[in-house]
Amino acid sequence: MANQSVTTESPLVRWLLILAAVGVLTLFLLLPLFAVFAEAFRRGWEVFLESLHEDAALSAIKLTLLAAGVSVPMNLLFGLSAAWLVTKFRFRGRAFLLSLIDLPFAVSPVIAGLVWVILFGARGWFGPWLAEHDIKVIFALPGIILATVFVTFPFVARELIPLMESQGSDQEEAAVTLGANGWSIFWRVTLPNIKWGLLYGVLLCNARAMGEFGAVSVVSGHIRGKTNTLPLHVEVLYNEYQFSAAFACATLLAFLALVTLGLKSLLEHFSGQKSGGGH
Amino acid sequence: MKHSILLLSLAIPLLGLSGCGKKDAASKSVSLLNVSYDPTREFYVDVNKAFKKHWQEKKGITLEIEQSHGGSGKQARSVIDGLEADVVTLALAGDIDVLNKEAKLLPADWQAKLPDNSSPYTSTIVFVVRKGNPKAIKDWGDLIKPGIEVITPNPKTSGGARWNYLGAWAWANKEFGGDEAKILDFITRLFKNVPVLDTGARGSTTTFAQREIGDVFLSWENEAYLIEKEFPGKTDVVYPSISILAEPPVAVVEKNTEKHGTTEVAKAYLEFLYTDEAQELAGKHFYRPRNSEIGKRYAAKLPELNLVTIDADFGGWAKAQKTHFEDGGTFDRIYQP
C-alpha cells in the first residue's frame, strides 16, 4: 500500500497493465503447461501410468537420465576450468576462447548433431577407423552424449564467467601471499565464492540436457527402446496418434522443468541471503 | 571440506554411469535391427512378435528385434551414415538403391533376391475426405476444381508424396491421351490447390486429421484406414478410378549382417513376411497381401482397383525419379510456392 504514493498512473492504467501482463503470461506460459497436463490425463490415470510403464518409455527415461548424468558433470568440469582460466588469467587468444565457448549457443542444434555425423559417421572422417575397431559412436549412446555435451557446454561457463570476473582475483592473490597452494586456493577461496552460481549453471545445464531435441535427433537413429531419449520418444508417440501417451511423457519433461525452476528459485533465495547474489 | 564431498558425490555417478554405458555396448545377444519408414510401426510390432516365436520354436534361439522408424529417405541416409540395420523395409525401391550406390551395403541386384520385386505387401494411394464427402470428390479430376484444398506431403522429401504425384500423373496421362502439355497443366493446377506441403506422410496426416485443414488428403491406403481408426466418424475413404501400385520393398543389408553374423536370421525374417501368418498380419494392418488367397479375405476393405505400376508405366524408379523429382524435373517446373 505504501507504493500508492510512488506511482503516478491512474488505477485504470495500472489495472490494464496488470491485466495485459497476466493475459500474456496465461496465453504463453500457463495455457501450454495446462494443455500438456490436460492432454496427458484425458484418458485417465491408468492410461497415464501405463504409458510411463511401457518398455520404450522406461528405456527413454533411463537414456535421458544417463545422457544428462554423464554430460552435466562433464560440463561442470569443463565449464569450471574454462571460467577459471578465462577470468583468473590474461593470455593471448583469450577473447577467441571466450567466443568459442559461446559457439554452441550460436549454431543451430541440427548442425551440432551433423558435425558428429561428419566426424564419426560411417562415411565420416574417423568412420572407417571406428568401424575397424568396432566402436559405435553415432546412432549409439556415445553419440547422444557427445551431442548433449556440445549443446549444453556454455551453460556452466557462461554462468560463472561474469560472476568470477566481477569478483576479480584479489582474494586468490591474497591467499598466494599467505602461502596457500593452487588446490587449496580453489577449494577454500574460489569455490565458496562461486558455489551458488555454479549450482545455478548446473541446473540450467541439466534442464537443457534432458530436453535437447534437435542435435540428439540427428545422431540417435531412433531405435525404439534403445536410442530414443524422452523428447524423441514424445515425438514418436505423437506421430503414432498416441496423444495421451505422448503428453504423459511430456508431463515428465515439464515436471523436470518445474523442479528445476523450483530449485532455481530456492537457490536464488539462498544465494541472495548469503552472498548478495551474482545475478 | 563440505564442498569436496558435494563435488565427489557428483563425480561418482559420472564414473558409475559411464561404466554402465560400456557394458551395454559390449554384451552381445542375437538381435536384429529393422530400419523402416513411418506408417509400418504397428505392422512390424505384430510381425516381430510372430517371428520371435517362430525362430524360438525352429532354432531355440531367443531373438531381440529392434525397430527404427522415420521418413523413408531420411532412414536410408541414416543407414548410409552408419545406422547398422540388418534389414531395411522402406517405402520405395529408390531408397534402397542408394544403399548400393552410395555405400555398397548390399548388391545391386538386391530386388531380385525375394519374390514379387522384394515387396511382400503392396499399397496404393487413395483419397481421404471429410465425413459424408461434402465437396463430392470422386476422382483425380475433382482435385483441380476451384476452392478444393488438397493435402499432400512434399514429393522432394516424402516417398508417399512421390506415389501421390505419379498417381495423379497416371490419371491425367489416360485422360488426356498422353498429351504432356495437358498433363503438366493438370498437375500444375492440382498443386495450386495445395495449401501446405509437409515433409512426411505423418506430418500431412496430422495436418488433415488433427488440425482439420483441407478437403481431401492424398494418402497411403493403410494410413487412410488408420485415420479412420484413430479419428472415428470424421473421415471417409474414396477410391479414384485409377491409382498406382505402391511396392514398399525389403532387403537384407548384407554388409551389416555379415559383420553381426546375422545373415541367416535376417534372410529368414524377410522370407517370413511371405508366409500366410505374416500376410494375414499385413491385411489386418491394411496393407495389400501379395498372397491372393489371403488378399481375397480383405477385399471388402481393400477392393480391386485399376492400378498402374512404376515399372510398366514409368520405366522404373530410377527413371521416374530423374524425370519427375530431381532438380529440374517436372515437379520443379510445375510447383511454385
Coordinates of N, CA and C in Angstrom, one line a residue, chain B residues 55-241:
Chain B
W55 N 11.1 -68.4 -34.6 CA 12.5 -68.6 -34.5 C 12.9 -69.4 -33.3
Q56 N 12.2 -69.1 -32.2 CA 12.3 -69.8 -30.9 C 12.0 -71.3 -31.1
E57 N 10.9 -71.5 -31.8 CA 10.4 -72.9 -32.0 C 11.4 -73.7 -32.9
K58 N 11.8 -72.9 -34.0 CA 12.6 -73.6 -35.0 C 14.0 -73.8 -34.6
K59 N 14.6 -72.8 -34.0 CA 16.1 -72.8 -33.7 C 16.4 -72.8 -32.2
G60 N 15.4 -72.6 -31.4 CA 15.6 -72.5 -29.9 C 16.4 -71.3 -29.6
I61 N 16.4 -70.2 -30.4 CA 17.2 -69.0 -30.1 C 16.2 -67.9 -29.8
T62 N 16.5 -67.2 -28.7 CA 15.7 -66.0 -28.4 C 16.2 -64.8 -29.1
L63 N 15.3 -64.2 -29.8 CA 15.7 -63.1 -30.7 C 15.3 -61.8 -30.0
E64 N 16.0 -60.7 -30.3 CA 15.6 -59.4 -29.9 C 15.5 -58.6 -31.3
I65 N 14.3 -58.1 -31.6 CA 14.2 -57.4 -32.8 C 13.9 -55.9 -32.5
E66 N 14.8 -55.0 -33.0 CA 14.7 -53.6 -32.7 C 14.1 -52.9 -34.0
Q67 N 13.3 -51.9 -33.7 CA 12.7 -51.1 -34.8 C 13.1 -49.7 -34.8
S68 N 13.4 -49.1 -36.0 CA 13.6 -47.7 -36.1 C 12.7 -47.2 -37.2
H69 N 12.0 -46.1 -37.0 CA 11.0 -45.5 -38.0 C 11.3 -44.1 -38.2
G70 N 11.0 -43.6 -39.5 CA 11.2 -42.2 -39.8 C 10.8 -42.1 -41.3
G71 N 11.0 -40.9 -41.8 CA 10.8 -40.7 -43.3 C 11.7 -41.6 -44.1
S72 N 11.2 -42.3 -45.1 CA 11.9 -43.3 -45.8 C 13.3 -42.8 -46.3
G73 N 13.3 -41.6 -46.9 CA 14.6 -41.1 -47.5 C 15.6 -40.8 -46.3
K74 N 15.1 -40.3 -45.2 CA 15.9 -40.0 -44.1 C 16.5 -41.2 -43.5
Q75 N 15.7 -42.3 -43.4 CA 16.2 -43.5 -42.8 C 17.3 -44.1 -43.7
A76 N 17.1 -44.1 -45.0 CA 18.2 -44.6 -45.9 C 19.5 -43.8 -45.6
R77 N 19.4 -42.5 -45.5 CA 20.5 -41.7 -45.2 C 21.2 -42.1 -43.9
S78 N 20.4 -42.4 -42.9 CA 21.0 -42.8 -41.6 C 21.8 -44.1 -41.8
V79 N 21.2 -45.1 -42.6 CA 21.9 -46.4 -42.7 C 23.2 -46.1 -43.4
I80 N 23.2 -45.2 -44.4 CA 24.5 -44.9 -45.1 C 25.5 -44.3 -44.1
D81 N 25.0 -43.5 -43.2 CA 25.8 -42.8 -42.2 C 26.3 -43.7 -41.1
G82 N 25.8 -45.0 -41.1 CA 26.3 -45.9 -40.1 C 25.3 -46.5 -39.1
L83 N 24.0 -46.2 -39.3 CA 23.0 -46.9 -38.5 C 23.0 -48.4 -39.0
E84 N 23.4 -49.3 -38.1 CA 23.7 -50.7 -38.6 C 22.4 -51.5 -38.7
A85 N 21.6 -51.2 -39.7 CA 20.4 -52.0 -40.0 C 20.8 -53.4 -40.5
D86 N 20.1 -54.4 -40.0 CA 20.3 -55.8 -40.5 C 19.4 -55.9 -41.7
V87 N 18.1 -55.4 -41.6 CA 17.2 -55.3 -42.7 C 16.6 -53.9 -42.9
V88 N 16.4 -53.6 -44.1 CA 15.6 -52.3 -44.3 C 14.3 -52.6 -45.0
T89 N 13.3 -52.0 -44.5 CA 11.9 -52.2 -45.1 C 11.4 -50.8 -45.4
L90 N 11.7 -50.2 -46.6 CA 11.4 -48.8 -46.8 C 10.2 -48.6 -47.8
A91 N 10.0 -47.3 -48.1 CA 8.7 -47.0 -48.8 C 8.9 -47.2 -50.3
L92 N 10.1 -47.1 -50.8 CA 10.2 -47.3 -52.3 C 11.6 -47.8 -52.6
A93 N 11.7 -48.5 -53.8 CA 13.0 -49.1 -54.2 C 14.1 -48.1 -54.3
G94 N 13.8 -46.9 -54.7 CA 14.9 -45.9 -54.9 C 15.6 -45.7 -53.6
D95 N 15.0 -45.8 -52.4 CA 15.6 -45.5 -51.2 C 16.6 -46.7 -50.8
I96 N 16.3 -47.9 -51.3 CA 17.2 -49.0 -51.1 C 18.4 -49.0 -52.1
D97 N 18.0 -48.6 -53.3 CA 19.1 -48.4 -54.4 C 20.2 -47.6 -53.9
V98 N 19.9 -46.5 -53.2 CA 21.0 -45.6 -52.7 C 22.0 -46.3 -51.8
L99 N 21.5 -47.3 -51.0 CA 22.4 -48.0 -50.1 C 23.5 -48.8 -50.9
N100 N 23.1 -49.2 -52.1 CA 24.1 -49.8 -53.0 C 25.0 -48.8 -53.7
K101 N 24.3 -47.8 -54.2 CA 25.0 -46.8 -55.0 C 26.0 -46.0 -54.1
E102 N 25.6 -45.5 -52.9 CA 26.4 -44.6 -52.1 C 27.4 -45.4 -51.3
A103 N 27.0 -46.6 -50.8 CA 27.9 -47.2 -49.8 C 28.1 -48.7 -50.0
K104 N 27.6 -49.2 -51.1 CA 27.8 -50.7 -51.3 C 27.5 -51.6 -50.2
L105 N 26.4 -51.2 -49.5 CA 26.0 -52.0 -48.3 C 25.3 -53.3 -48.7
L106 N 24.7 -53.3 -49.9 CA 24.1 -54.5 -50.4 C 24.3 -54.6 -52.0
P107 N 24.2 -55.8 -52.6 CA 24.4 -55.9 -54.0 C 23.4 -55.1 -54.9
A108 N 23.8 -54.8 -56.1 CA 22.9 -54.0 -57.0 C 21.7 -54.8 -57.3
D109 N 21.7 -56.1 -57.3 CA 20.6 -56.9 -57.7 C 19.7 -57.3 -56.5
W110 N 19.7 -56.5 -55.5 CA 19.0 -56.8 -54.2 C 17.5 -57.1 -54.5
Q111 N 16.9 -56.4 -55.4 CA 15.5 -56.5 -55.6 C 15.1 -57.9 -56.2
A112 N 16.1 -58.6 -56.8 CA 15.7 -59.9 -57.3 C 15.9 -61.1 -56.3
K113 N 16.3 -60.8 -55.1 CA 16.6 -61.8 -54.1 C 15.3 -62.4 -53.5
L114 N 14.2 -61.7 -53.5 CA 13.0 -62.2 -52.9 C 11.9 -62.1 -54.0
P115 N 10.8 -62.9 -53.8 CA 9.7 -62.8 -54.8 C 9.0 -61.5 -54.9
D116 N 8.3 -61.3 -56.0 CA 7.5 -60.1 -56.2 C 8.3 -58.8 -56.0
N117 N 9.4 -58.6 -56.7 CA 10.2 -57.4 -56.5 C 10.6 -57.1 -55.1
S118 N 10.8 -58.2 -54.3 CA 11.1 -58.0 -52.9 C 10.1 -57.2 -52.1
S119 N 8.8 -57.2 -52.6 CA 7.8 -56.4 -51.9 C 6.7 -57.4 -51.4
P120 N 6.8 -57.8 -50.2 CA 5.9 -58.8 -49.7 C 4.4 -58.3 -49.5
Y121 N 4.3 -57.0 -49.5 CA 2.9 -56.4 -49.4 C 2.9 -55.2 -50.3
T122 N 1.8 -54.8 -50.7 CA 1.7 -53.6 -51.5 C 0.7 -52.6 -50.9
S123 N 0.6 -51.4 -51.4 CA -0.4 -50.5 -51.0 C -0.7 -49.6 -52.2
T124 N -1.6 -48.7 -52.0 CA -1.9 -47.7 -53.1 C -2.3 -46.4 -52.5
I125 N -2.5 -45.5 -53.4 CA -2.9 -44.1 -53.0 C -4.4 -43.9 -53.1
V126 N -5.0 -43.5 -52.0 CA -6.5 -43.2 -52.0 C -6.7 -41.8 -51.5
F127 N -8.0 -41.4 -51.6 CA -8.4 -40.1 -51.1 C -9.1 -40.2 -49.8
V128 N -8.7 -39.4 -48.8 CA -9.4 -39.3 -47.6 C -10.2 -38.0 -47.6
V129 N -11.5 -38.1 -47.4 CA -12.3 -36.8 -47.4 C -13.0 -36.7 -46.1
R130 N -13.6 -35.5 -45.8 CA -14.4 -35.3 -44.6 C -15.6 -36.2 -44.7
K131 N -16.1 -36.5 -43.5 CA -17.3 -37.4 -43.4 C -18.4 -37.0 -44.3
G132 N -19.0 -37.9 -45.1 CA -20.1 -37.6 -46.0 C -19.6 -37.0 -47.3
N133 N -18.4 -36.8 -47.5 CA -17.8 -36.2 -48.7 C -18.5 -34.9 -49.2
P134 N -18.5 -33.9 -48.3 CA -19.3 -32.7 -48.6 C -18.9 -32.0 -49.9
K135 N -17.7 -32.1 -50.4 CA -17.3 -31.5 -51.6 C -17.4 -32.4 -52.8
A136 N -18.0 -33.6 -52.6 CA -18.3 -34.5 -53.7 C -17.0 -34.8 -54.5
I137 N -16.0 -35.2 -53.9 CA -14.7 -35.6 -54.6 C -14.7 -37.0 -54.9
K138 N -14.7 -37.3 -56.2 CA -14.8 -38.7 -56.7 C -13.6 -39.2 -57.4
D139 N -12.9 -38.3 -58.1 CA -11.8 -38.8 -58.9 C -10.7 -37.7 -59.0
W140 N -9.6 -38.0 -59.6 CA -8.5 -37.1 -59.7 C -8.9 -35.7 -60.3
G141 N -9.8 -35.8 -61.3 CA -10.3 -34.6 -62.0 C -10.9 -33.6 -61.0
D142 N -11.5 -34.1 -59.9 CA -12.2 -33.2 -59.0 C -11.2 -32.4 -58.2
L143 N -9.9 -32.8 -58.1 CA -9.0 -32.1 -57.2 C -8.6 -30.7 -57.7
I144 N -8.8 -30.5 -59.0 CA -8.4 -29.2 -59.5 C -9.5 -28.2 -59.6
K145 N -10.7 -28.6 -59.1 CA -11.8 -27.6 -59.0 C -11.4 -26.4 -58.1
P146 N -11.9 -25.2 -58.4 CA -11.6 -24.1 -57.5 C -12.2 -24.3 -56.2
G147 N -11.5 -23.9 -55.2 CA -12.0 -24.0 -53.8 C -11.8 -25.3 -53.1
I148 N -11.1 -26.2 -53.8 CA -10.8 -27.5 -53.1 C -9.4 -27.4 -52.6
E149 N -9.2 -27.7 -51.3 CA -7.9 -27.8 -50.7 C -7.4 -29.2 -50.6
V150 N -6.2 -29.4 -51.3 CA -5.7 -30.8 -51.3 C -4.5 -30.9 -50.4
I151 N -4.4 -31.9 -49.6 CA -3.3 -32.1 -48.7 C -2.4 -33.2 -49.2
T152 N -1.1 -32.9 -49.4 CA -0.2 -34.0 -49.7 C 1.2 -33.5 -49.2
P153 N 2.0 -34.5 -48.8 CA 3.4 -34.1 -48.4 C 4.2 -33.7 -49.6
N154 N 5.4 -33.2 -49.4 CA 6.3 -32.7 -50.4 C 7.0 -33.9 -51.2
P155 N 6.8 -34.0 -52.5 CA 7.5 -35.1 -53.2 C 9.0 -35.1 -53.2
K156 N 9.6 -34.0 -52.8 CA 11.0 -33.9 -52.7 C 11.5 -34.7 -51.5
T157 N 10.7 -34.7 -50.5 CA 11.2 -35.4 -49.2 C 10.4 -36.7 -48.9
S158 N 9.2 -36.8 -49.4 CA 8.4 -37.9 -48.9 C 8.2 -39.0 -50.0
G159 N 8.4 -40.3 -49.6 CA 8.1 -41.3 -50.5 C 6.6 -41.4 -50.9
G160 N 5.8 -41.3 -49.9 CA 4.3 -41.4 -50.2 C 3.9 -40.3 -51.2
A161 N 4.5 -39.1 -51.0 CA 4.1 -38.0 -51.9 C 4.5 -38.2 -53.3
R162 N 5.6 -39.0 -53.5 CA 6.0 -39.3 -54.9 C 5.0 -40.2 -55.5
W163 N 4.5 -41.2 -54.7 CA 3.5 -42.1 -55.2 C 2.2 -41.2 -55.6
N164 N 1.9 -40.3 -54.7 CA 0.7 -39.4 -55.0 C 0.9 -38.7 -56.3
Y165 N 2.0 -38.2 -56.5 CA 2.3 -37.4 -57.7 C 2.2 -38.3 -59.0
L166 N 2.7 -39.5 -58.9 CA 2.7 -40.4 -60.0 C 1.3 -40.9 -60.3
G167 N 0.5 -41.1 -59.2 CA -0.9 -41.5 -59.3 C -1.7 -40.4 -60.1
A168 N -1.5 -39.2 -59.7 CA -2.1 -38.1 -60.5 C -1.7 -38.0 -61.9
W169 N -0.4 -38.2 -62.1 CA 0.1 -38.3 -63.5 C -0.5 -39.4 -64.3
A170 N -0.6 -40.6 -63.7 CA -1.2 -41.7 -64.4 C -2.6 -41.4 -64.9
W171 N -3.4 -40.8 -64.0 CA -4.8 -40.5 -64.3 C -4.8 -39.5 -65.5
A172 N -4.0 -38.4 -65.4 CA -4.0 -37.4 -66.4 C -3.5 -38.0 -67.7
N173 N -2.5 -38.9 -67.6 CA -2.0 -39.5 -68.9 C -3.1 -40.2 -69.6
K174 N -3.9 -40.9 -68.9 CA -5.0 -41.7 -69.5 C -6.1 -40.7 -70.0
E175 N -6.4 -39.7 -69.2 CA -7.5 -38.8 -69.5 C -7.1 -38.0 -70.8
F176 N -5.9 -37.5 -70.9 CA -5.5 -36.6 -72.0 C -4.8 -37.4 -73.1
G177 N -4.8 -38.7 -73.1 CA -4.2 -39.5 -74.1 C -2.7 -39.2 -74.3
G178 N -2.0 -38.9 -73.2 CA -0.6 -38.8 -73.2 C -0.1 -37.4 -73.7
D179 N -1.0 -36.4 -73.8 CA -0.6 -35.1 -74.2 C 0.1 -34.4 -73.0
E180 N 1.4 -34.3 -73.1 CA 2.2 -33.9 -71.9 C 1.9 -32.4 -71.5
A181 N 1.6 -31.6 -72.4 CA 1.2 -30.2 -72.1 C 0.0 -30.2 -71.2
K182 N -1.0 -31.0 -71.6 CA -2.2 -31.0 -70.8 C -2.0 -31.7 -69.4
I183 N -1.2 -32.7 -69.4 CA -0.9 -33.4 -68.1 C -0.2 -32.4 -67.2
L184 N 0.8 -31.7 -67.7 CA 1.5 -30.7 -66.9 C 0.5 -29.6 -66.4
D185 N -0.4 -29.2 -67.2 CA -1.3 -28.2 -66.8 C -2.2 -28.7 -65.7
F186 N -2.6 -30.0 -65.8 CA -3.4 -30.6 -64.7 C -2.7 -30.6 -63.4
I187 N -1.4 -31.1 -63.5 CA -0.7 -31.2 -62.2 C -0.4 -29.9 -61.6
T188 N -0.1 -28.9 -62.5 CA 0.1 -27.5 -62.0 C -1.1 -27.0 -61.2
R189 N -2.3 -27.2 -61.8 CA -3.5 -26.8 -61.2 C -3.8 -27.5 -59.9
L190 N -3.4 -28.8 -59.9 CA -3.6 -29.6 -58.7 C -2.8 -29.0 -57.5
F191 N -1.5 -28.7 -57.8 CA -0.6 -28.2 -56.7 C -0.9 -26.8 -56.3
K192 N -1.7 -26.0 -57.2 CA -2.2 -24.7 -56.8 C -3.2 -24.8 -55.7
N193 N -3.8 -26.0 -55.6 CA -4.8 -26.2 -54.6 C -4.3 -26.8 -53.3
V194 N -2.9 -26.9 -53.2 CA -2.3 -27.5 -52.0 C -1.8 -26.3 -51.1
P195 N -2.5 -26.2 -49.9 CA -2.1 -25.0 -49.1 C -0.8 -25.2 -48.3
V196 N -0.5 -26.5 -47.9 CA 0.8 -26.7 -47.2 C 1.4 -28.0 -47.7
L197 N 2.7 -28.0 -47.8 CA 3.4 -29.2 -48.2 C 4.2 -29.7 -47.0
D198 N 3.8 -30.7 -46.2 CA 4.6 -31.2 -45.1 C 5.7 -32.1 -45.7
T199 N 6.7 -32.3 -44.8 CA 7.9 -33.1 -45.3 C 7.6 -34.6 -45.3
G200 N 6.7 -35.1 -44.5 CA 6.5 -36.5 -44.5 C 5.0 -36.9 -44.4
A201 N 4.7 -38.1 -44.7 CA 3.3 -38.6 -44.7 C 2.6 -38.3 -43.3
R202 N 3.3 -38.6 -42.2 CA 2.7 -38.5 -40.9 C 2.4 -37.0 -40.6
G203 N 3.2 -36.1 -41.1 CA 3.0 -34.7 -40.9 C 1.7 -34.3 -41.6
S204 N 1.5 -34.8 -42.8 CA 0.3 -34.4 -43.6 C -0.9 -35.0 -42.9
T205 N -0.8 -36.2 -42.4 CA -1.9 -36.8 -41.7 C -2.4 -35.9 -40.5
T206 N -1.4 -35.5 -39.8 CA -1.7 -34.6 -38.6 C -2.4 -33.3 -39.1
T207 N -1.8 -32.7 -40.2 CA -2.4 -31.5 -40.8 C -3.9 -31.7 -41.1
F208 N -4.2 -32.9 -41.8 CA -5.5 -33.1 -42.2 C -6.5 -33.5 -41.1
A209 N -6.0 -34.5 -40.3 CA -6.9 -35.1 -39.4 C -6.9 -34.4 -38.0
Q210 N -5.8 -34.0 -37.6 CA -5.8 -33.3 -36.2 C -6.0 -31.8 -36.3
R211 N -5.4 -31.2 -37.3 CA -5.6 -29.7 -37.4 C -6.8 -29.4 -38.3
E212 N -7.3 -30.4 -39.0 CA -8.5 -30.3 -39.8 C -8.3 -29.2 -40.9
I213 N -7.2 -29.3 -41.6 CA -7.0 -28.4 -42.7 C -7.2 -29.2 -44.0
G214 N -7.9 -28.6 -45.0 CA -8.0 -29.2 -46.3 C -9.3 -30.0 -46.5
D215 N -9.7 -30.3 -47.7 CA -10.9 -31.0 -48.1 C -10.6 -32.5 -48.4
V216 N -9.4 -32.7 -49.0 CA -9.1 -34.1 -49.4 C -7.6 -34.3 -49.2
F217 N -7.3 -35.5 -48.7 CA -5.9 -35.9 -48.3 C -5.5 -37.1 -49.2
L218 N -4.4 -36.9 -50.0 CA -3.9 -38.0 -50.8 C -3.0 -38.8 -49.9
S219 N -3.5 -40.1 -49.7 CA -2.8 -40.8 -48.6 C -2.5 -42.3 -49.0
W220 N -1.6 -42.8 -48.3 CA -1.4 -44.3 -48.3 C -2.7 -44.9 -47.9
E221 N -3.1 -46.0 -48.6 CA -4.3 -46.7 -48.2 C -4.3 -47.1 -46.7
N222 N -3.2 -47.7 -46.3 CA -3.2 -48.2 -44.9 C -3.3 -47.0 -43.9
E223 N -2.7 -45.9 -44.3 CA -2.7 -44.7 -43.4 C -4.2 -44.2 -43.4
A224 N -4.9 -44.3 -44.5 CA -6.3 -43.8 -44.6 C -7.1 -44.6 -43.6
Y225 N -6.9 -45.9 -43.5 CA -7.7 -46.7 -42.5 C -7.3 -46.4 -41.1
L226 N -6.0 -46.1 -40.9 CA -5.5 -45.8 -39.6 C -6.2 -44.5 -39.1
I227 N -6.4 -43.5 -40.0 CA -7.0 -42.3 -39.6 C -8.5 -42.6 -39.2
E228 N -9.1 -43.5 -39.9 CA -10.5 -43.9 -39.6 C -10.5 -44.5 -38.2
K229 N -9.5 -45.3 -37.9 CA -9.5 -45.9 -36.6 C -9.2 -44.9 -35.5
E230 N -8.3 -44.0 -35.8 CA -7.9 -43.0 -34.7 C -8.8 -41.8 -34.5
F231 N -9.5 -41.5 -35.6 CA -10.4 -40.4 -35.5 C -11.8 -40.9 -36.0
P232 N -12.5 -41.7 -35.3 CA -13.6 -42.4 -35.8 C -14.7 -41.4 -36.2
G233 N -15.4 -41.7 -37.3 CA -16.6 -40.9 -37.7 C -16.3 -39.6 -38.3
K234 N -15.0 -39.3 -38.6 CA -14.7 -38.0 -39.1 C -14.3 -38.0 -40.6
T235 N -14.0 -39.2 -41.1 CA -13.5 -39.2 -42.5 C -14.1 -40.3 -43.3
D236 N -14.1 -40.2 -44.6 CA -14.4 -41.3 -45.5 C -13.3 -41.6 -46.4
V237 N -13.2 -42.8 -46.9 CA -12.1 -43.1 -47.9 C -12.8 -43.2 -49.3
V238 N -12.2 -42.5 -50.3 CA -12.7 -42.5 -51.6 C -11.7 -43.2 -52.5
Y239 N -12.1 -44.2 -53.3 CA -11.2 -44.8 -54.3 C -11.3 -44.1 -55.6
P240 N -10.3 -43.6 -56.2 CA -10.3 -42.9 -57.5 C -10.4 -44.0 -58.6
S241 N -10.7 -43.6 -59.8 CA -10.9 -44.6 -60.9 C -9.6 -45.3 -61.3

